């Protein structure tokens, strides 16, 4: 990795097709992140199916650990005893943790991805989470014990976990919540984020207020820097109010969270609207979104980093990411009767791949595509061999990192939209 330094962010802009596209360098104590970048989810402190050495070989820049899961098992104290998330997991690069607040949403209402897919519930779900001004009360999915998560507790847990980049505590509201509750929740999230900032100041610098973090001096100590989260659901006036709040506070970076709508079109509109209102001298992260089309859309609006379980999760279901040209080639070979091909991935469990001697992608340089065929992976999947998940996960990680590298090159070389046509189905 390049020389390690403290926290800073700088961006450079390139005008293409009327869009001000940007690349940047987000410096952390564990090395730089060249943006736009994809953040892989090591939810419980591990990438399912791969070692951190595998992730390094595939040129991964940054990983994410989930505060909620890690605080339940093995426990933040244990992670701290093992010298933090990076050291514990064998990862030498930058790390990010979420606040745990997303679980308020997902445990009670389902995920953002389910909303975008249209799997929304007609009525508010009976939540296993109780929310008050103080914070949230959960039941541990491990042993059923009551877990209290407040802004202060979230920051303390993230401090022990030891990620470079941490996130203020918030509530993420689902699509079916009305405007009144969305506004109320947003205002409470702002109070929680302010409390997160105050507590971060207190435990990082021994301060009893955030006065040591004026807006011109971002919230960063020697080992950690904090992001605030923009809320407001699908309502532009609330999004504007939330962005105004974040811009006036001393966060190192900003993240776009909350409900992003019922359709991809609405999500893209909200992401663009929100990103345009956020300060451009700070890095912007898009929480929980990582499909190919959505990444290219986000890059066009100035998103610097993305995190999502999608590439590694679909690998465990036998699905490998592919570019449009490979999709078109496979479709032509298989004929119109094969309608189950997804435009961003293929399901290698499908019978049509039995005996297929081709790699997942012919132009891919990952170790999976260099050595193994679709037919062999199909056999492994049918035989329920764990190796199948490793091979597909390695390909998907390589795919995402290669795509992000080409995006960065496409911005600087003024051919971003050619890159988009190569990698994106739209």
Coordinates of C-alpha atoms in Angstrom, one line a residue:
X1 CA 0.0 0.0 0.0
X2 CA 1.0 3.6 -0.4
X3 CA 2.5 5.6 2.5
X4 CA 0.1 5.9 5.4
X5 CA -1.0 9.2 6.7
X6 CA -3.8 10.9 8.8
X7 CA -7.3 11.7 7.6
X8 CA -7.9 14.0 4.6
X9 CA -9.9 14.1 1.4
X10 CA -9.3 15.8 -1.8
X11 CA -11.2 15.5 -5.1
X12 CA -10.5 16.5 -8.7
X13 CA -13.3 17.2 -11.2
X14 CA -13.7 16.3 -14.9
X15 CA -16.6 17.6 -17.0
X16 CA -18.2 14.9 -19.3
X17 CA -21.6 15.0 -20.9
X18 CA -22.6 17.9 -18.7
X19 CA -21.8 16.0 -15.5
X20 CA -19.0 17.1 -13.1
X21 CA -17.5 13.7 -12.4
X22 CA -15.0 13.4 -9.6
X23 CA -12.2 11.2 -8.5
X24 CA -10.6 11.6 -5.1
X25 CA -8.1 10.3 -2.5
X26 CA -9.5 9.6 1.0
X27 CA -6.5 9.3 3.3
X28 CA -6.7 7.2 6.5
X29 CA -4.1 6.1 9.0
X30 CA -4.2 2.6 7.3
X31 CA -3.6 3.9 3.8
X32 CA -5.4 5.8 1.1
X33 CA -8.7 5.0 -0.6
X34 CA -8.8 6.0 -4.3
X35 CA -12.4 7.0 -5.1
X36 CA -14.9 6.2 -6.4
X37 CA -14.4 2.9 -4.5
X38 CA -16.5 -0.1 -3.4
X39 CA -16.5 -1.2 0.2
X40 CA -16.9 -4.9 0.7
X41 CA -18.9 -6.0 3.7
X42 CA -17.1 -8.1 6.3
X43 CA -20.2 -8.0 8.3
X44 CA -19.1 -10.2 11.2
X45 CA -15.4 -9.5 10.7
X46 CA -14.8 -11.8 7.8
X47 CA -15.5 -12.0 4.1
X48 CA -17.5 -15.2 3.6
X49 CA -15.5 -17.6 1.5
X50 CA -12.3 -15.6 1.2
X51 CA -9.3 -14.7 3.4
X52 CA -8.0 -11.1 3.7
X53 CA -5.0 -12.2 1.6
X54 CA -7.5 -13.1 -1.1
X55 CA -9.0 -9.6 -0.8
X56 CA -5.6 -8.0 -1.1
X57 CA -4.7 -10.0 -4.2
X58 CA -7.9 -8.8 -5.8
X59 CA -6.8 -5.2 -5.0
X60 CA -9.6 -4.4 -2.5
X61 CA -9.1 -1.0 -0.8
X62 CA -11.5 -1.0 2.2
X63 CA -13.8 -3.3 4.1
X64 CA -16.8 -2.7 6.4
X65 CA -17.7 -4.4 9.7
X66 CA -21.2 -4.3 11.2
X67 CA -21.3 -2.7 14.6
X68 CA -24.5 -4.5 15.7
X69 CA -23.3 -8.0 14.8
X70 CA -19.8 -7.4 16.2
X71 CA -21.0 -6.0 19.5
X72 CA -23.2 -9.1 20.0
X73 CA -20.5 -11.6 18.9
X74 CA -17.6 -11.8 19.7
X75 CA -18.3 -8.5 21.5
X76 CA -16.6 -5.1 21.1
X77 CA -14.4 -5.7 24.1
X78 CA -13.1 -8.9 22.5
X79 CA -12.5 -7.1 19.2
X80 CA -10.6 -4.5 21.1
X81 CA -8.5 -7.1 23.0
X82 CA -7.6 -8.6 19.6
X83 CA -6.3 -5.1 18.5
X84 CA -9.4 -4.1 16.5
X85 CA -11.2 -5.2 13.4
X86 CA -8.3 -4.9 11.0
X87 CA -5.8 -6.7 13.1
X88 CA -8.2 -9.3 14.3
X89 CA -9.3 -10.2 10.7
X90 CA -5.8 -10.0 9.2
X91 CA -6.7 -6.9 7.1
X92 CA -4.0 -4.2 6.8
X93 CA -6.0 -1.6 5.0
X94 CA -8.7 1.0 5.8
X95 CA -11.9 -0.1 7.6
X96 CA -15.4 1.3 8.1
X97 CA -18.1 0.5 10.5
X98 CA -21.8 1.4 10.4
X99 CA -23.5 2.6 13.5
X100 CA -25.8 -0.3 14.2
X101 CA -28.7 2.0 13.5
X102 CA -29.6 0.2 10.3
X103 CA -30.8 -2.8 12.3
X104 CA -33.5 -0.5 13.7
X105 CA -34.9 -0.5 10.2
X106 CA -34.0 -4.0 8.9
X107 CA -35.1 -5.9 11.9
X108 CA -38.4 -4.1 12.1
X109 CA -39.2 -3.4 8.5
X110 CA -36.9 -5.3 6.0
X111 CA -34.1 -4.0 3.9
X112 CA -33.6 -1.2 1.4
X113 CA -33.1 -3.8 -1.3
X114 CA -36.5 -5.4 -0.5
X115 CA -38.1 -2.0 -0.9
X116 CA -36.5 -1.4 -4.3
X117 CA -37.6 -4.9 -5.4
X118 CA -41.2 -4.0 -4.4
X119 CA -41.3 -6.4 -1.4
X120 CA -42.8 -3.7 0.8
X121 CA -45.4 -4.4 3.4
X122 CA -48.7 -2.6 3.2
X123 CA -48.7 -1.9 7.0
X124 CA -46.0 -1.1 9.4
X125 CA -44.4 -4.3 10.6
X126 CA -44.5 -5.4 14.2
X127 CA -41.0 -4.5 15.1
X128 CA -38.7 -6.3 17.5
X129 CA -37.1 -2.9 18.2
X130 CA -38.3 -0.3 20.7
X131 CA -37.2 3.2 19.9
X132 CA -37.2 6.2 22.2
X133 CA -35.4 9.5 22.4
X134 CA -32.6 7.8 24.3
X135 CA -31.9 5.2 21.7
X136 CA -33.1 1.7 20.7
X137 CA -33.7 -1.5 22.6
X138 CA -33.1 -4.8 20.7
X139 CA -33.4 -8.5 21.5
X140 CA -30.2 -10.2 20.7
X141 CA -30.6 -12.7 17.9
X142 CA -27.9 -14.8 19.6
X143 CA -29.2 -15.3 23.1
X144 CA -32.4 -13.2 23.4
X145 CA -30.8 -10.8 25.8
X146 CA -31.9 -7.2 25.8
X147 CA -29.5 -4.9 24.0
X148 CA -29.6 -1.1 24.4
X149 CA -28.0 0.9 21.7
X150 CA -27.8 4.7 22.2
X151 CA -25.7 7.2 20.2
X152 CA -23.1 7.2 23.0
X153 CA -23.0 3.4 23.1
X154 CA -22.7 3.1 19.4
X155 CA -19.7 5.4 19.3
X156 CA -18.1 3.5 22.2
X157 CA -18.6 0.2 20.4
X158 CA -17.2 1.6 17.2
X159 CA -14.3 3.0 19.2
X160 CA -13.5 -0.4 20.6
X161 CA -14.0 -2.1 17.2
X162 CA -11.4 0.4 15.9
X163 CA -12.4 1.1 12.4
X164 CA -10.8 4.1 10.6
X165 CA -14.2 5.5 9.5
X166 CA -17.2 5.4 11.8
X167 CA -20.8 6.5 11.4
X168 CA -23.1 8.5 13.7
X169 CA -26.1 6.7 15.1
X170 CA -29.4 7.2 13.3
X171 CA -32.8 5.6 12.5
X172 CA -33.5 4.4 8.9
X173 CA -37.2 4.7 8.1
X174 CA -38.9 2.5 5.5
X175 CA -41.0 3.5 2.5
X176 CA -44.4 2.9 4.0
X177 CA -43.8 5.4 6.9
X178 CA -45.7 8.6 6.4
X179 CA -44.2 12.1 6.1
X180 CA -45.0 13.1 9.6
X181 CA -43.1 10.2 11.1
X182 CA -40.3 10.6 8.6
X183 CA -39.9 14.2 9.7
X184 CA -40.0 13.3 13.4
X185 CA -37.5 10.5 12.9
X186 CA -35.2 12.7 10.9
X187 CA -35.2 15.4 13.6
X188 CA -34.5 12.7 16.3
X189 CA -31.7 11.3 14.1
X190 CA -30.2 14.8 14.0
X191 CA -30.2 14.9 17.8
X192 CA -28.7 11.4 17.9
X193 CA -26.0 12.4 15.4
X194 CA -25.2 15.5 17.5
X195 CA -24.9 13.3 20.5
X196 CA -22.7 11.0 18.6
X197 CA -20.5 13.9 17.6
X198 CA -20.3 15.2 21.2
X199 CA -19.4 11.8 22.6
X200 CA -16.9 11.2 19.9
X201 CA -15.3 14.5 20.9
X202 CA -15.3 13.6 24.5
X203 CA -13.7 10.1 24.2
X204 CA -11.4 11.1 21.4
X205 CA -9.9 14.3 22.7
X206 CA -11.1 14.5 26.3
X207 CA -13.4 17.3 25.4
X208 CA -16.8 17.9 27.0
X209 CA -18.3 19.5 23.9
X210 CA -17.9 19.5 20.1
X211 CA -16.3 23.0 20.2
X212 CA -13.0 21.3 19.3
X213 CA -14.7 20.2 16.0
X214 CA -15.9 23.5 14.3
X215 CA -17.3 23.0 10.8
X216 CA -14.0 24.0 9.3
X217 CA -12.1 21.3 11.3
X218 CA -13.7 17.9 10.5
X219 CA -14.4 15.4 13.3
X220 CA -11.2 13.3 13.2
X221 CA -8.8 12.2 15.9
X222 CA -5.6 10.3 15.4
X223 CA -7.3 7.0 14.7
X224 CA -10.9 7.6 13.6
X225 CA -13.0 10.0 11.6
X226 CA -16.8 10.3 11.7
X227 CA -19.5 10.5 9.0
X228 CA -23.0 12.0 9.5
X229 CA -26.0 10.5 7.7
X230 CA -28.5 12.4 5.6
X231 CA -32.1 11.4 6.2
X232 CA -35.5 12.6 5.0
X233 CA -36.9 9.7 3.1
X234 CA -38.4 10.5 -0.2
X235 CA -39.3 14.1 0.7
X236 CA -37.1 16.8 -0.9
X237 CA -37.8 19.4 1.7
X238 CA -36.7 17.0 4.5
X239 CA -33.7 15.9 2.5
X240 CA -32.7 19.6 2.1
X241 CA -33.2 20.2 5.8
X242 CA -31.0 17.1 6.7
X243 CA -28.3 18.2 4.3
X244 CA -28.3 21.7 5.8
X245 CA -27.9 20.1 9.3
X246 CA -24.9 17.9 8.2
X247 CA -23.2 20.7 6.3
X248 CA -23.2 22.8 9.4
X249 CA -21.8 20.2 11.7
X250 CA -18.2 19.0 12.0
X251 CA -18.5 15.6 10.4
X252 CA -15.5 14.4 8.4
X253 CA -17.7 12.9 5.7
X254 CA -21.3 12.4 4.8
X255 CA -23.4 9.3 4.1
X256 CA -26.7 9.1 2.3
X257 CA -29.1 6.9 4.2
X258 CA -32.8 6.4 5.0
X259 CA -35.5 5.4 2.6
X260 CA -34.6 5.9 -1.0
X261 CA -37.9 5.2 -2.6
X262 CA -40.0 2.4 -4.1
X263 CA -38.3 2.1 -7.5
X264 CA -34.8 2.4 -8.9
X265 CA -35.9 5.5 -10.7
X266 CA -37.0 7.1 -7.5
X267 CA -33.8 5.9 -5.7
X268 CA -31.6 7.5 -8.4
X269 CA -33.5 10.7 -8.2
X270 CA -33.2 10.9 -4.4
X271 CA -29.5 10.0 -4.4
X272 CA -28.8 12.7 -7.0
X273 CA -30.9 15.3 -5.2
X274 CA -29.2 14.6 -1.9
X275 CA -25.7 14.4 -3.1
X276 CA -26.0 17.7 -4.9
X277 CA -26.9 19.4 -1.6
X278 CA -24.0 18.0 0.4
X279 CA -20.7 19.7 0.9
X280 CA -18.2 18.9 -1.9
X281 CA -15.1 19.2 0.3
X282 CA -16.2 16.1 2.2
X283 CA -16.3 12.5 1.0
X284 CA -19.8 11.2 0.3
X285 CA -20.8 7.5 1.0
X286 CA -24.0 5.8 -0.3
X287 CA -25.1 3.3 2.3
X288 CA -26.2 -0.2 1.3
X289 CA -26.4 0.2 -2.4
X290 CA -24.1 -1.7 -4.7
X291 CA -25.6 -3.0 -7.9
X292 CA -23.8 -2.0 -11.1
X293 CA -26.4 0.4 -12.6
X294 CA -26.8 2.1 -9.2
X295 CA -23.0 2.5 -8.8
X296 CA -22.7 4.2 -12.2
X297 CA -25.7 6.4 -11.4
X298 CA -24.1 7.3 -8.0
X299 CA -20.7 8.2 -9.6
X300 CA -22.5 10.6 -11.9
X301 CA -23.8 12.4 -8.9
X302 CA -20.5 12.6 -7.1
X303 CA -20.7 9.6 -4.7
X304 CA -17.3 8.6 -3.6
X305 CA -17.8 5.2 -1.9
X306 CA -20.5 2.5 -1.9
X307 CA -21.0 -0.5 0.4
X308 CA -23.2 -3.5 -0.2
X309 CA -23.4 -7.2 0.5
X310 CA -24.6 -7.9 -3.0
X311 CA -21.5 -9.2 -4.8
X312 CA -20.6 -11.6 -2.0
X313 CA -24.1 -12.6 -1.1
X314 CA -25.2 -13.6 -4.6
X315 CA -22.0 -15.6 -4.9
X316 CA -23.2 -17.8 -2.1
X317 CA -26.3 -18.4 -4.2
X318 CA -24.3 -19.5 -7.2
X319 CA -24.5 -16.2 -9.0
X320 CA -21.5 -14.6 -10.8
X321 CA -21.4 -11.0 -12.0
X322 CA -20.9 -10.5 -15.8
X323 CA -20.6 -7.7 -18.2
X324 CA -23.3 -7.0 -20.8
X325 CA -21.1 -8.4 -23.7
X326 CA -20.8 -11.7 -21.9
X327 CA -24.5 -11.7 -21.1
X328 CA -25.3 -11.2 -24.8
X329 CA -22.9 -13.9 -25.8
X330 CA -24.3 -16.4 -23.4
X331 CA -27.9 -15.6 -24.4
X332 CA -27.0 -16.1 -28.1
X333 CA -25.4 -19.4 -27.3
X334 CA -28.3 -20.7 -25.2
X335 CA -31.1 -19.4 -27.3
X336 CA -34.4 -17.6 -26.4
X337 CA -35.5 -20.6 -24.2
X338 CA -33.1 -19.5 -21.5
X339 CA -34.9 -16.6 -20.0
X340 CA -33.5 -16.8 -16.4
X341 CA -30.3 -15.0 -17.2
X342 CA -30.1 -11.8 -15.1
X343 CA -28.4 -8.9 -17.0
X344 CA -25.9 -8.3 -14.2
X345 CA -25.2 -12.0 -13.3
X346 CA -25.6 -15.6 -14.3
X347 CA -26.8 -18.4 -12.0
X348 CA -24.2 -21.1 -12.3
X349 CA -26.5 -23.6 -10.7
X350 CA -28.5 -23.6 -13.9
X351 CA -28.6 -26.9 -15.9
X352 CA -27.4 -25.2 -19.0
X353 CA -23.9 -24.8 -17.5
X354 CA -23.4 -28.6 -17.0
X355 CA -20.3 -29.5 -18.9
X356 CA -19.6 -25.8 -20.0
X357 CA -15.9 -25.5 -20.5
X358 CA -15.8 -21.7 -20.6
X359 CA -14.7 -19.6 -17.7
X360 CA -17.3 -17.3 -16.0
X361 CA -16.0 -14.5 -18.2
X362 CA -13.5 -15.0 -21.0
X363 CA -11.8 -11.6 -20.6
X364 CA -11.6 -11.8 -16.8
X365 CA -8.1 -12.1 -15.2
X366 CA -9.2 -13.4 -11.8
X367 CA -7.8 -16.6 -10.5
X368 CA -11.2 -18.3 -10.8
X369 CA -11.5 -17.5 -14.5
X370 CA -7.9 -18.4 -15.2
X371 CA -8.3 -21.9 -13.8
X372 CA -11.9 -23.0 -13.5
X373 CA -14.8 -23.5 -15.9
X374 CA -18.5 -22.8 -15.5
X375 CA -19.1 -26.5 -15.8
X376 CA -16.8 -27.3 -12.8
X377 CA -18.4 -24.6 -10.7
X378 CA -21.9 -25.9 -11.6
X379 CA -20.8 -29.4 -10.5
X380 CA -19.4 -28.0 -7.2
X381 CA -22.7 -26.1 -6.5
X382 CA -24.8 -29.2 -7.2
X383 CA -22.5 -31.3 -5.0
X384 CA -22.8 -28.6 -2.3
X385 CA -19.0 -28.1 -2.1
X386 CA -17.9 -25.0 -0.2
X387 CA -15.2 -24.3 -2.8
X388 CA -18.0 -23.2 -5.2
X389 CA -18.7 -20.2 -3.0
X390 CA -15.1 -19.3 -2.8
X391 CA -14.5 -19.4 -6.5
X392 CA -17.5 -17.3 -7.4
X393 CA -16.9 -14.8 -4.5
X394 CA -13.3 -14.3 -5.7
X395 CA -14.6 -13.6 -9.2
X396 CA -17.3 -11.2 -8.0
X397 CA -14.7 -9.3 -5.8
X398 CA -12.3 -9.0 -8.8
X399 CA -15.2 -7.9 -11.0
X400 CA -16.2 -5.1 -8.6
X401 CA -12.6 -3.9 -8.1
X402 CA -11.8 -4.0 -11.8
X403 CA -15.0 -2.0 -12.6
X404 CA -14.2 0.6 -10.0
X405 CA -10.6 1.0 -11.3
X406 CA -12.0 1.4 -14.9
X407 CA -14.5 4.0 -13.6
X408 CA -11.7 6.0 -12.0
X409 CA -9.6 5.8 -15.2
X410 CA -12.6 6.6 -17.4
X411 CA -13.2 9.8 -15.4
X412 CA -9.6 11.0 -15.7
X413 CA -9.3 9.9 -19.4
X414 CA -12.6 11.5 -20.4
X415 CA -14.2 8.2 -21.5
X416 CA -16.4 7.4 -18.5
X417 CA -19.5 6.8 -20.6
X418 CA -17.7 4.3 -22.8
X419 CA -16.7 2.5 -19.5
X420 CA -20.4 2.7 -18.5
X421 CA -21.5 1.0 -21.7
X422 CA -18.9 -1.7 -21.2
X423 CA -19.9 -2.6 -17.6
X424 CA -23.5 -1.5 -17.3
X425 CA -26.6 -2.9 -18.9
X426 CA -28.4 0.4 -19.3

